[in-house]
Short mmCIF file of C-alpha atoms in Angstrom, two decimals:
data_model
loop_
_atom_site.label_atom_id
_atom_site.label_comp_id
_atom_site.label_asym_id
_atom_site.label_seq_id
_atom_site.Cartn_x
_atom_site.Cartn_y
_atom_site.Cartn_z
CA UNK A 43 -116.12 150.91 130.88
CA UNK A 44 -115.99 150.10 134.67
CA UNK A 45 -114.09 152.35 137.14
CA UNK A 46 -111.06 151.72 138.49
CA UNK A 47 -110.70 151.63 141.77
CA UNK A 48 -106.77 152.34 141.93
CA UNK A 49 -107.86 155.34 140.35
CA UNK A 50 -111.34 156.78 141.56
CA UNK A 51 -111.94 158.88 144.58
CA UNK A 52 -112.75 156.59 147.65
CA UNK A 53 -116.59 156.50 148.60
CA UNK A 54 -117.61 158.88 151.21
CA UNK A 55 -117.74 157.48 154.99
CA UNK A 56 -118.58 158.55 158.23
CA UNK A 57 -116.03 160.26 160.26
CA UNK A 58 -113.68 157.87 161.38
CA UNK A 59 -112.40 158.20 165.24
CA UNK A 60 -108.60 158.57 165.81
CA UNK A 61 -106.47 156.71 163.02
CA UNK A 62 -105.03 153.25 164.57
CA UNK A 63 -101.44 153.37 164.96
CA UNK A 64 -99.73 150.33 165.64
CA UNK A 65 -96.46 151.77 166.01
CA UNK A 66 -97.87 153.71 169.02
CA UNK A 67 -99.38 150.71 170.57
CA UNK A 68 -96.05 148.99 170.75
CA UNK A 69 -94.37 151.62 172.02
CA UNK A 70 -97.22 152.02 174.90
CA UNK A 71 -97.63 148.51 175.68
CA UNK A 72 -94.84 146.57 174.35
CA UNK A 73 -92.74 146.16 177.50
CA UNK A 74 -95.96 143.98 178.88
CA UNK A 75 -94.94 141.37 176.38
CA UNK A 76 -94.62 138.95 179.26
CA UNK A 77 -97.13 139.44 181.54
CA UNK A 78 -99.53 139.83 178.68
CA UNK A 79 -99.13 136.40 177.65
CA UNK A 80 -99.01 135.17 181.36
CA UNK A 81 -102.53 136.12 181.64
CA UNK A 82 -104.01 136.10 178.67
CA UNK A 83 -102.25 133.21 176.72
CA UNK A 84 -100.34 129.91 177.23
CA UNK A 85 -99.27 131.03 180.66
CA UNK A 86 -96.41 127.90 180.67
CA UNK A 87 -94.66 130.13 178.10
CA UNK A 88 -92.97 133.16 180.06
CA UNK A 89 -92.66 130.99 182.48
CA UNK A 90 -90.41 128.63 180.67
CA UNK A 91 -88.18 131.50 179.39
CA UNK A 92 -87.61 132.73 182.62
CA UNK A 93 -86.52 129.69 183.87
CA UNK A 94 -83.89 129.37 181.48
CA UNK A 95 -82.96 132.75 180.73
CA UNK A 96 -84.89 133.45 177.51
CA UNK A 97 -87.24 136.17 178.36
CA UNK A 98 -85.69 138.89 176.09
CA UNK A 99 -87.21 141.73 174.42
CA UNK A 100 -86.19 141.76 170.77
CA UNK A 101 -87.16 145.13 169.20
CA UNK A 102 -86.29 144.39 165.36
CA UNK A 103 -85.38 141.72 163.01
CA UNK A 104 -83.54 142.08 159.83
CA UNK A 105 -82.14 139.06 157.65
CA UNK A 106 -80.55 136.48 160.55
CA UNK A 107 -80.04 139.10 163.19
CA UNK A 108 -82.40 139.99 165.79
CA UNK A 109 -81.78 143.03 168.19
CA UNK A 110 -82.32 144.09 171.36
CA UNK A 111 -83.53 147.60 172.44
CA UNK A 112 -79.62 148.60 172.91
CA UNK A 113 -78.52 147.71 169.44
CA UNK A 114 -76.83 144.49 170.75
CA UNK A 115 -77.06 141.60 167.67
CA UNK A 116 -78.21 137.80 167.95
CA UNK A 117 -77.54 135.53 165.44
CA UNK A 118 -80.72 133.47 164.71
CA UNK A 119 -80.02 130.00 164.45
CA UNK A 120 -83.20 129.07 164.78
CA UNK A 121 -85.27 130.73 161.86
CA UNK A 122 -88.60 130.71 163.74
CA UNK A 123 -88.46 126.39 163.45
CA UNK A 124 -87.72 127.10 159.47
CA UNK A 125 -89.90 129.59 158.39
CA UNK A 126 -87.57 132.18 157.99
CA UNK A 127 -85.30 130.48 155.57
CA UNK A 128 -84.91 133.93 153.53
CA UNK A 129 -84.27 135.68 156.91
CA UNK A 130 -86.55 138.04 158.24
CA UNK A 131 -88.16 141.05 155.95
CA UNK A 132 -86.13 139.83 152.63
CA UNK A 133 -87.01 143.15 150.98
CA UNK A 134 -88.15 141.33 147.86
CA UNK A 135 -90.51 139.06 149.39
CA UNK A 136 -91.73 142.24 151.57
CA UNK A 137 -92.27 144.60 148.58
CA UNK A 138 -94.25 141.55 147.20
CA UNK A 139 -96.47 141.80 149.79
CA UNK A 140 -97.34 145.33 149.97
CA UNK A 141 -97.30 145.65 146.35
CA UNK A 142 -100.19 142.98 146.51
CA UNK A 143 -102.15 144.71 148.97
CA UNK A 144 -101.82 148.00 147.00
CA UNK A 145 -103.48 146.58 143.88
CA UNK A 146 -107.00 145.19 145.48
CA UNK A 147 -106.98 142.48 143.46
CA UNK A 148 -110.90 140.76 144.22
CA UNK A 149 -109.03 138.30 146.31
CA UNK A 150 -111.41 135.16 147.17
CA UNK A 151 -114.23 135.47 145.49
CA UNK A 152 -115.25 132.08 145.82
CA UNK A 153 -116.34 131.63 142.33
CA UNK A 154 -113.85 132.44 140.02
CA UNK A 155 -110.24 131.08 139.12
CA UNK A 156 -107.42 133.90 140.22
CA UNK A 157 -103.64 133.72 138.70
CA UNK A 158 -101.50 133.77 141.74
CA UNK A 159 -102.33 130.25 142.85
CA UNK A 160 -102.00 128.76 139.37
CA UNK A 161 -98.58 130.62 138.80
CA UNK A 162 -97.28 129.74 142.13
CA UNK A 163 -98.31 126.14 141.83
CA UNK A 164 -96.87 126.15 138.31
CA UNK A 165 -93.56 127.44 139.84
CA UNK A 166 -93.62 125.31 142.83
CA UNK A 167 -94.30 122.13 140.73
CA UNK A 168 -91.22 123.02 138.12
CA UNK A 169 -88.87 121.77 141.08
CA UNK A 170 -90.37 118.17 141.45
CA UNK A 171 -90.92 116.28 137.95
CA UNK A 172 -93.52 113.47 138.10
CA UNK A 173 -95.84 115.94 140.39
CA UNK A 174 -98.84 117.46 138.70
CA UNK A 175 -101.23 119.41 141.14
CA UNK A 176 -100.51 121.73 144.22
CA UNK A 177 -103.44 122.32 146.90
CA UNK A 178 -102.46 125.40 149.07
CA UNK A 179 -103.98 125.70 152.48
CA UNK A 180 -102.42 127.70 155.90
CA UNK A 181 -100.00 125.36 157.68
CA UNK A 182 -97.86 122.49 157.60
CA UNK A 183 -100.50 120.48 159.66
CA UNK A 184 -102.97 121.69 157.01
CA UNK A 185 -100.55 120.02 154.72
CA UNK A 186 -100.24 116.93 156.29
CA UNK A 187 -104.22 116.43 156.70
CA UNK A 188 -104.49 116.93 152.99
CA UNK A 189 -101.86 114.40 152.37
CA UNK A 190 -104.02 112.04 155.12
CA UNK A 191 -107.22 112.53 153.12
CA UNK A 192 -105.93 112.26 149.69
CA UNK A 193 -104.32 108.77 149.94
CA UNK A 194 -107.15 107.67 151.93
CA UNK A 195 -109.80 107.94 149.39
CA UNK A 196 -107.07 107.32 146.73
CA UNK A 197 -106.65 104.26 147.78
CA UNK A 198 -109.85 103.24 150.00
CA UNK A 199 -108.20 102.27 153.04
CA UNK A 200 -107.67 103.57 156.00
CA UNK A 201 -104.53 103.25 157.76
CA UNK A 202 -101.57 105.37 157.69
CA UNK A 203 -97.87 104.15 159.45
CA UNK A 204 -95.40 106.86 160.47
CA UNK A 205 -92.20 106.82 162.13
CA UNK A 206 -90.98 106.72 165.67
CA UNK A 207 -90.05 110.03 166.53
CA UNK A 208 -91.85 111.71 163.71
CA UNK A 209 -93.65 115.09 164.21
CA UNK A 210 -96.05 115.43 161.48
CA UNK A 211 -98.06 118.25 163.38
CA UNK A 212 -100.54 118.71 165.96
CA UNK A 213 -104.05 118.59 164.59
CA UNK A 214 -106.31 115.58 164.87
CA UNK A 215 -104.95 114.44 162.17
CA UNK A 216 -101.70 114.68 162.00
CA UNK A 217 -101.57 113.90 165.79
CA UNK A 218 -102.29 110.51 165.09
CA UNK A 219 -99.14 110.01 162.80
CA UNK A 220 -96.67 112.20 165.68
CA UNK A 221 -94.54 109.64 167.20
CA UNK A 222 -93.66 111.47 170.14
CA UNK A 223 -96.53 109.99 172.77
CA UNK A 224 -96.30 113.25 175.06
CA UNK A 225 -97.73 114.87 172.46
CA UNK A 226 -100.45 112.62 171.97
CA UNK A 227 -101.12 112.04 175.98
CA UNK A 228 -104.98 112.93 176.86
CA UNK A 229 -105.76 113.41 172.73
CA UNK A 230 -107.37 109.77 172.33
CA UNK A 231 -108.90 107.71 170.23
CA UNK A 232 -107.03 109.04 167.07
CA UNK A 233 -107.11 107.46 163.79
CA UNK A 234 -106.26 103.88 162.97
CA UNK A 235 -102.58 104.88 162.43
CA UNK A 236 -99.62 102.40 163.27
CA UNK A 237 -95.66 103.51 164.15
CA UNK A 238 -92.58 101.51 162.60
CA UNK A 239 -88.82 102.49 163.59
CA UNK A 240 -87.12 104.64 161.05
CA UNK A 241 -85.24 102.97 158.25
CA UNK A 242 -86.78 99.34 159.55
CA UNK A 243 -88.08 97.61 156.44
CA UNK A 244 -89.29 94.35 157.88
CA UNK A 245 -91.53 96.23 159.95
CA UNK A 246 -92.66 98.47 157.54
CA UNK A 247 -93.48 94.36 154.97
CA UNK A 248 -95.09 93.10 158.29
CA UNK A 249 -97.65 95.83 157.90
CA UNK A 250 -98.10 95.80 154.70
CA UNK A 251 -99.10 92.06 154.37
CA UNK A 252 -101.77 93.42 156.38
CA UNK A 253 -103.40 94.68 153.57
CA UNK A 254 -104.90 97.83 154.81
CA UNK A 255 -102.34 100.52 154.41
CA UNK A 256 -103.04 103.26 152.62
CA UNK A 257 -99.31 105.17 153.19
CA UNK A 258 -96.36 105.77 154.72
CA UNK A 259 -95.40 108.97 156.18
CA UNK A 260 -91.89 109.79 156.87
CA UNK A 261 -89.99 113.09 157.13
CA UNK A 262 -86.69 112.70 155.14
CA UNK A 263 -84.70 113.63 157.85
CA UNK A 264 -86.39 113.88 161.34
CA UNK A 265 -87.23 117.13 162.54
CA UNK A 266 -86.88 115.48 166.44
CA UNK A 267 -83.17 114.45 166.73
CA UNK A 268 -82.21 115.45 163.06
CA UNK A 269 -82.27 111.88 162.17
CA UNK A 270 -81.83 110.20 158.87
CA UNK A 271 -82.91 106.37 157.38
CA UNK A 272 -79.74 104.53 156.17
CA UNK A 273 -78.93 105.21 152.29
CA UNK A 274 -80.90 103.72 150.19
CA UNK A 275 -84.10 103.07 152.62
CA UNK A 276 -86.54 105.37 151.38
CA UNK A 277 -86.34 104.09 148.09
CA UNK A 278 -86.63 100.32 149.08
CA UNK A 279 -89.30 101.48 151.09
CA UNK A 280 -91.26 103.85 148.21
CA UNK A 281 -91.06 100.25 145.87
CA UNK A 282 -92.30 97.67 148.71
CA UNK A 283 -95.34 100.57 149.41
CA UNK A 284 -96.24 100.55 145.75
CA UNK A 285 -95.93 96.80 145.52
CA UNK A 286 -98.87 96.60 147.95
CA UNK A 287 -100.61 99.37 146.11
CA UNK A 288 -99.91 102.05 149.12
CA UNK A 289 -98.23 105.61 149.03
CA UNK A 290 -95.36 107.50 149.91
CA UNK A 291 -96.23 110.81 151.56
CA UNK A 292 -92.56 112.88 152.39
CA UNK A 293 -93.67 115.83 155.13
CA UNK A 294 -90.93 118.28 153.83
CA UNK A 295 -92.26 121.03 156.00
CA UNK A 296 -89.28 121.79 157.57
CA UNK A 297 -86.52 119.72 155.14
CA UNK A 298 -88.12 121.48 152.02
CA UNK A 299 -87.43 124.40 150.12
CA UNK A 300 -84.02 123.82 149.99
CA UNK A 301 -83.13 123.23 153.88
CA UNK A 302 -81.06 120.32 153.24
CA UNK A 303 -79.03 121.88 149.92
CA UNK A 304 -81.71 120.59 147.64
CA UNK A 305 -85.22 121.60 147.08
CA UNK A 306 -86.52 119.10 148.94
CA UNK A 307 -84.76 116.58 151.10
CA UNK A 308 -86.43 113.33 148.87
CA UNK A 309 -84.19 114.35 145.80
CA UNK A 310 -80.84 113.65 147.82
CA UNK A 311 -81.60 109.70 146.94
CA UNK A 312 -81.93 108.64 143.02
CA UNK A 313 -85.29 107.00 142.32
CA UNK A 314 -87.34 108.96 144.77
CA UNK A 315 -90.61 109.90 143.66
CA UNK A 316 -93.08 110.47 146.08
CA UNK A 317 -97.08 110.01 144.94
CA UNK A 318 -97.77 113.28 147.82
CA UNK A 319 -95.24 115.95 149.16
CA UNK A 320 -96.34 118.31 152.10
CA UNK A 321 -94.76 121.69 151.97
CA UNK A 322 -94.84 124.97 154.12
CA UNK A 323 -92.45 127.09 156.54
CA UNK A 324 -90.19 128.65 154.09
CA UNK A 325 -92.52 128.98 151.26
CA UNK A 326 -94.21 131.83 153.22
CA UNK A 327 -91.48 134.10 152.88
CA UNK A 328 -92.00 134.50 156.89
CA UNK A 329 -94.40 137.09 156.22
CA UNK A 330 -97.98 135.07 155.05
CA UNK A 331 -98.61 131.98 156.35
CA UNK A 332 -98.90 128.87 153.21
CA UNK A 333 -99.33 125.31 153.18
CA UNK A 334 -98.88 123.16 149.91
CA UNK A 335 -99.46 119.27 148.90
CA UNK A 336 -97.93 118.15 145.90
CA UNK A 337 -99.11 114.84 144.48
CA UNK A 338 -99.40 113.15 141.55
CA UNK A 339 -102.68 113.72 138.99
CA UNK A 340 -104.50 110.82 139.23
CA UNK A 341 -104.84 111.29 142.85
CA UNK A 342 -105.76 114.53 143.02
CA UNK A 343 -108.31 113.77 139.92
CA UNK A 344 -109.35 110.57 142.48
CA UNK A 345 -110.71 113.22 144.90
CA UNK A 346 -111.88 115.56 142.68
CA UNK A 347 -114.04 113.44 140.61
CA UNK A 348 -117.01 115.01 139.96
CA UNK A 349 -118.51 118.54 140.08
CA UNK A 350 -120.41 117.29 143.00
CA UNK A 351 -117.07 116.83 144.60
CA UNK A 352 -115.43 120.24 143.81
CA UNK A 353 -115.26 121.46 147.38
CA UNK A 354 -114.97 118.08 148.98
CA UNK A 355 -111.66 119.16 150.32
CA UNK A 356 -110.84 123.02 150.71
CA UNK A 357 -109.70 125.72 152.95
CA UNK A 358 -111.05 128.99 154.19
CA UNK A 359 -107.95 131.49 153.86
CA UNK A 360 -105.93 128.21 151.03
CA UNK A 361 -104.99 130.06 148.33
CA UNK A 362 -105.47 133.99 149.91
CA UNK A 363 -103.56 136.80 146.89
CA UNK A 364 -100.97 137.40 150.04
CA UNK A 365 -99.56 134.40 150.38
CA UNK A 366 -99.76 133.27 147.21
CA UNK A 367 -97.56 136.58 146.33
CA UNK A 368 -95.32 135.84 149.29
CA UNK A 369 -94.68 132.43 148.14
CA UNK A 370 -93.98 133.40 144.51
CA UNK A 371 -91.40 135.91 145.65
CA UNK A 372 -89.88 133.57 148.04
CA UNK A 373 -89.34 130.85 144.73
CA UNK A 374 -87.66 134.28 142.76
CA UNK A 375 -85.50 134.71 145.74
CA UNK A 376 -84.32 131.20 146.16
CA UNK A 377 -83.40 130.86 142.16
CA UNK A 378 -81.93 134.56 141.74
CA UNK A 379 -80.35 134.15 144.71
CA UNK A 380 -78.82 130.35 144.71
CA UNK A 381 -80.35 130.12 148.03
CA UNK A 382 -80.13 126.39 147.78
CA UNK A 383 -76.60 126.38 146.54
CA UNK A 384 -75.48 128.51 149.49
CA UNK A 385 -77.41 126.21 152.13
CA UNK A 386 -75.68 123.30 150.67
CA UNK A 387 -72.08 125.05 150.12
CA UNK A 388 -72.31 126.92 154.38
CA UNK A 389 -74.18 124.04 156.02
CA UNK A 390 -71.28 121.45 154.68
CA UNK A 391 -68.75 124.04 156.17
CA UNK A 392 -70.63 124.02 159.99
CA UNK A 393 -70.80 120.63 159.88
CA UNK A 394 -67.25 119.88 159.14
CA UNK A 395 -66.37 122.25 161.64
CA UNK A 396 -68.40 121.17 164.21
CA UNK A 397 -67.58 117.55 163.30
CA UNK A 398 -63.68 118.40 163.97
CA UNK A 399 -64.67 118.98 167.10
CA UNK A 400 -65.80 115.55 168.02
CA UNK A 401 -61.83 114.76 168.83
CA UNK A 402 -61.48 117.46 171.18
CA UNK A 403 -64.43 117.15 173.47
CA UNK A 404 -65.70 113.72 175.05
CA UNK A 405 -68.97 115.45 175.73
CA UNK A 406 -69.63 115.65 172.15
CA UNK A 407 -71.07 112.50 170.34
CA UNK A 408 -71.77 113.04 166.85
CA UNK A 409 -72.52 116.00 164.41
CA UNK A 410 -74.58 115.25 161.29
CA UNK A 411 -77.12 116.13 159.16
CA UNK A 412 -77.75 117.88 155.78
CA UNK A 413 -77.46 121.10 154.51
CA UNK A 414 -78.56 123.79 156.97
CA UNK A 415 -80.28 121.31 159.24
CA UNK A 416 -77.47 119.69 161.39
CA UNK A 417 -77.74 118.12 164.85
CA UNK A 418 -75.20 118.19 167.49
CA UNK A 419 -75.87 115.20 169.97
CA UNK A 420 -73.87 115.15 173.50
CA UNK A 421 -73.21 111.81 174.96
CA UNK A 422 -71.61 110.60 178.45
CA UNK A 423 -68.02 111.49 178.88
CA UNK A 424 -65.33 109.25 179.81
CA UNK A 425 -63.44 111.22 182.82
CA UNK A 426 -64.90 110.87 186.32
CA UNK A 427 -64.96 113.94 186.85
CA UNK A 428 -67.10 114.65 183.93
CA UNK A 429 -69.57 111.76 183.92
CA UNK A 430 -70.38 112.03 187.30
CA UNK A 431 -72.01 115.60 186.77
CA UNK A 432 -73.57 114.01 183.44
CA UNK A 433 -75.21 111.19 185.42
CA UNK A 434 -76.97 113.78 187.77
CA UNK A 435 -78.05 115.51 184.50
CA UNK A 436 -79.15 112.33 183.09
CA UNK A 437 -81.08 110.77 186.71
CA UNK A 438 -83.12 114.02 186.89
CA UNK A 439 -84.22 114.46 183.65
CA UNK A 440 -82.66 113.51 180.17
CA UNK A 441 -82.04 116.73 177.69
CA UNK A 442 -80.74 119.07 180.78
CA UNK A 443 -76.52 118.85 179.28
CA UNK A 444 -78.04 120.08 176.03
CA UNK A 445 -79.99 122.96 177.27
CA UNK A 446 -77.08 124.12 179.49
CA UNK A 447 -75.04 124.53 176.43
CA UNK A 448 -78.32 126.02 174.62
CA UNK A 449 -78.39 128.93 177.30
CA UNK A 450 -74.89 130.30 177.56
CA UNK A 451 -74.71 130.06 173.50
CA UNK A 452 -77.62 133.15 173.94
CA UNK A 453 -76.47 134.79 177.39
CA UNK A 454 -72.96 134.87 176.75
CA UNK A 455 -72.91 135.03 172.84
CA UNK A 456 -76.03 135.99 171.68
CA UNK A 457 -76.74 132.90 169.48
CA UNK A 458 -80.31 131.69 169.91
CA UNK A 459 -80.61 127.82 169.09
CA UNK A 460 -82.92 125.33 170.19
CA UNK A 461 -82.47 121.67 172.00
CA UNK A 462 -83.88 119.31 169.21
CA UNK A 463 -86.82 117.98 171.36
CA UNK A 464 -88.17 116.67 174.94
CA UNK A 465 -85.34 114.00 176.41
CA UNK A 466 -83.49 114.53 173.64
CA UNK A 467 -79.53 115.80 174.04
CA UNK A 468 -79.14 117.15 170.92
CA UNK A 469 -78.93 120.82 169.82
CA UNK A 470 -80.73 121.15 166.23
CA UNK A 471 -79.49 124.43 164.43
CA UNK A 472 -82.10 125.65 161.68
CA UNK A 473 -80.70 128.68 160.61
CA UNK A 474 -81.74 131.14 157.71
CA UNK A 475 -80.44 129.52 154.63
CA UNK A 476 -78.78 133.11 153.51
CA UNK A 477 -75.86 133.09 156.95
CA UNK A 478 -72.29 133.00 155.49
CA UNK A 479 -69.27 132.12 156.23
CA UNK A 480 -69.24 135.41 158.88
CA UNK A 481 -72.13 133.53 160.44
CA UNK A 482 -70.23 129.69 160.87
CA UNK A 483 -67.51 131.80 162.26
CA UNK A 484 -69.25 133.27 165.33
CA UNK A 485 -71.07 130.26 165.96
CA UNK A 486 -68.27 127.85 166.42
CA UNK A 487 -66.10 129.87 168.17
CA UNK A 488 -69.19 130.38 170.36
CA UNK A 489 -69.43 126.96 170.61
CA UNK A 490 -66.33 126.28 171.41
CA UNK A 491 -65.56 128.67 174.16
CA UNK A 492 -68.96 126.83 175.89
CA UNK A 493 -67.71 123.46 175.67
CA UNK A 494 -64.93 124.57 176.55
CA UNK A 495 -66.07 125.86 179.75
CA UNK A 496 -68.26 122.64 180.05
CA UNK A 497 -65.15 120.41 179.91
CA UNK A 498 -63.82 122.31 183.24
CA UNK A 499 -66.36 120.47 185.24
CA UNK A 500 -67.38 123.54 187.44
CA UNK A 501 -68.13 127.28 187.23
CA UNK A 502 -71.26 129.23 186.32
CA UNK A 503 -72.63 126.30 183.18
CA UNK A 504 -72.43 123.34 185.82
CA UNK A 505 -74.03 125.76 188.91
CA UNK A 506 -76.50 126.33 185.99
CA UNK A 507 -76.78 122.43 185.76
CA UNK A 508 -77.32 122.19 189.17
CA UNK A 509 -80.49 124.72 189.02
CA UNK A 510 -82.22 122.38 186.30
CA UNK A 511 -81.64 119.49 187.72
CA UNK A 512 -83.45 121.01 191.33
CA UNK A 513 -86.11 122.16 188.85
CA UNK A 514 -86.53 118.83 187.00
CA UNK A 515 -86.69 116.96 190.31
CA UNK A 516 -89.03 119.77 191.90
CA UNK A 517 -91.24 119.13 188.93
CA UNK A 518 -92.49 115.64 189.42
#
């Protein structure tokens, strides 16, 4: 009978030098965060959080706190751009993890067929009927190229539309289906890929006549702006696609696993079936990184035709025992935990709340959203007074009224949140899809006691304006 290796004394080895401690390092080194990255990374970085005010040093994390090395708490509202929709270190998903690494399972062999994938495929699938196969990669760009490929060679043509405004990731790939251009600027030639406005479904017939489609991709609700197709659009335009023998790909990367109060943003609207789903973020528990396309059999089968064709599409570290076990743990702790329920039943609550708001303060346009993903857009005010420090905003660079809220919100109340995208005056809040009701209190009282101060016209938020605005201009 073979050994076990759980069991069996470990092989003898050389002497080892001194044991690596990690903990150590930190502690040695860690206050070089900044300058580390400066000159060894994306050097734009530190400098971008120094000119607003983010360069903090966060010691620890726990659920949707983070904390500084004084204790102080900041209330995440952010979630890492979605991936930390269980919070940070859920202990369940964390003892998952270890207890994975602590049984050695003979994790990518290569040639063999291990559980975890198949169970956590298995689980993943029992949320979307009409879905048969999962393939699990690293990212939510991984996801999105998969998706790319699939209806490609499912359906033997080669162009894809996307949205306006879409962000679909930032590989070759999925570049070519990003609809912001400054993200595309100096990438050219993509693929043949072609952009139609969200929710438009003459343009979307116009291109289909065409007769070389091969899919749409649309996020459910835009990542970039938090924006949503009128009622009733994504169905219309799932039935014109299939009428011209073309897919539906939804990029739930960041809507999915229950973001939007259900498990995926699709299901909000009856008759919704897409033929390919990409998934990601929260499945990962925030602790392994996982990417997952659903689709339907026959095109999975399509690519996947042959023996010959068995690792025509496939991924390196897809599949690994540790995220696999992260992502199984993460399902558990969305189901035991009515994760989805709560993200429906709190993110209704801030968006009322903030919504109320819309009365009180001409600065503030419009709240909406879904769920836990909600966007607060600004828009020009009607008093003089007002617009004519909104127009300066505006002439030197769109976006600058939204981060001046975005800053005192983590300066003066510890709140980190995020303006939705480039040019863009809306604030998108993301936050872990456990906060409560503790949570929606401290943020819009925070929220109000900055607009609040905005609405004065002057003091420290408009000097603040003023210091962007020099920056913007000083920029171009």
């Amino acid at each position: 009978m073979p050994a076990d290796p759980r069991t069996e004394p470990a092989p003898d080895r050389p002497a080892a030098g001194p044991a690596f401690d990690l903990a150590a390092l930190l502690a040695e080194r860690g206050a070089e965060r900044y300058e580390l990255h400066s000159r060894y990374l994306n050097p734009q970085l530190p400098r971008m959080l120094r000119t607003i005010g983010f360069d903090k040093y966060y010691e620890r994390a726990e659920g949707p706190y983070f904390y500084d090395a004084e204790g102080n708490e900041y209330l995440d509202m952010l979630a890492g751009f979605g991936i930390f929709a269980l919070g940070r270190h859920h202990p369940v998903v964390r003892a998952a993890v270890r207890q994975v690494m602590d049984l050695a399972l003979p994790d990518l062999t290569r040639f063999d067929c291990a559980p975890l994938p198949g169970l956590l495929a298995e689980e993943l699938l029992s949320y979307t009927p009409g879905l048969d196969r999962v393939f699990f990669g690293n990212s939510g760009t991984e996801a999105v190229e998969t998706a790319l490929k699939f209806a490609r060679y499912a359906t033997g043509r080669r162009r894809v539309l996307y949205c306006d405004h879409a962000f679909h990731g930032l590989t070759a790939g999925s570049l070519s289906v990003n609809g912001e251009s400054g993200f595309r600027k100096g990438f050219d030639p993509l693929l043949p890929d072609t952009a139609i406005p969200l929710g438009d479904l003459g343009a979307l017939a116009r291109e289909l006549k065409k007769g070389d489609v091969a899919a749409l991709i649309v996020e459910p609700i835009q990542g970039k702006g938090v924006l949503a197709p009128p009622p009733g659009w994504l169905r219309a335009a799932q039935d014109l696609l299939h009428a011209n023998k073309a897919l539906l790909i939804c990029d739930e990367v960041q809507t999915g696993i229950g973001r939007t109060g259900e498990f995926f943003a699709y299901q909000h609207e009856d008759g919704v079936l897409p033929d390919l789903v990409c998934a990601a973020k929260a499945l990962s528990g925030g602790y392994v990184p996982v990417g997952a396309t659903l689709g339907k059999g026959w095109i999975f089968e399509k690519v996947y035709s042959s023996m010959d064709r068995v690792l025509v599409h496939s991924a390196s570290f897809g599949s690994n025992a540790q995220a696999m076990a992260a992502g199984l743990a993460t399902l558990h702790v969305m189901r035991d935990e009515k994760v989805v329920e709560n993200a429906r039943r709190t993110g209704d609550l801030l968006r009322e709340r903030l919504a109320a708001l819309t009365d009180r303060y001409e600065l503030l346009a419009e709240v909406r959203g879904r769920g836990l993903m909600i966007g607060i857009e600004f828009g020009r005010p009607k008093s003089l007074k007002l617009r004519t420090g909104w127009t300066a905003l505006q002439a030197a660079r769109k976006g600058l009224f939204a981060q001046m809220v975005v800053v005192p919100l983590l300066q003066r109340h510890r709140i980190l949140t995020q303006v939705s995208g480039d040019h863009l005056e809306v604030i998108k809040l993301i936050p872990p899809l456990t906060i409560t009701e503790r949570d929606v209190d401290r943020f819009v009282d925070a929220f109000t006691d900055v607009m609040d101060d905005a609405h004065r016209g002057s003091g420290l938020m408009w000097d603040f304006g003023r210091t962007l605005v020099k920056q913007a201009v000083g920029s171009r």
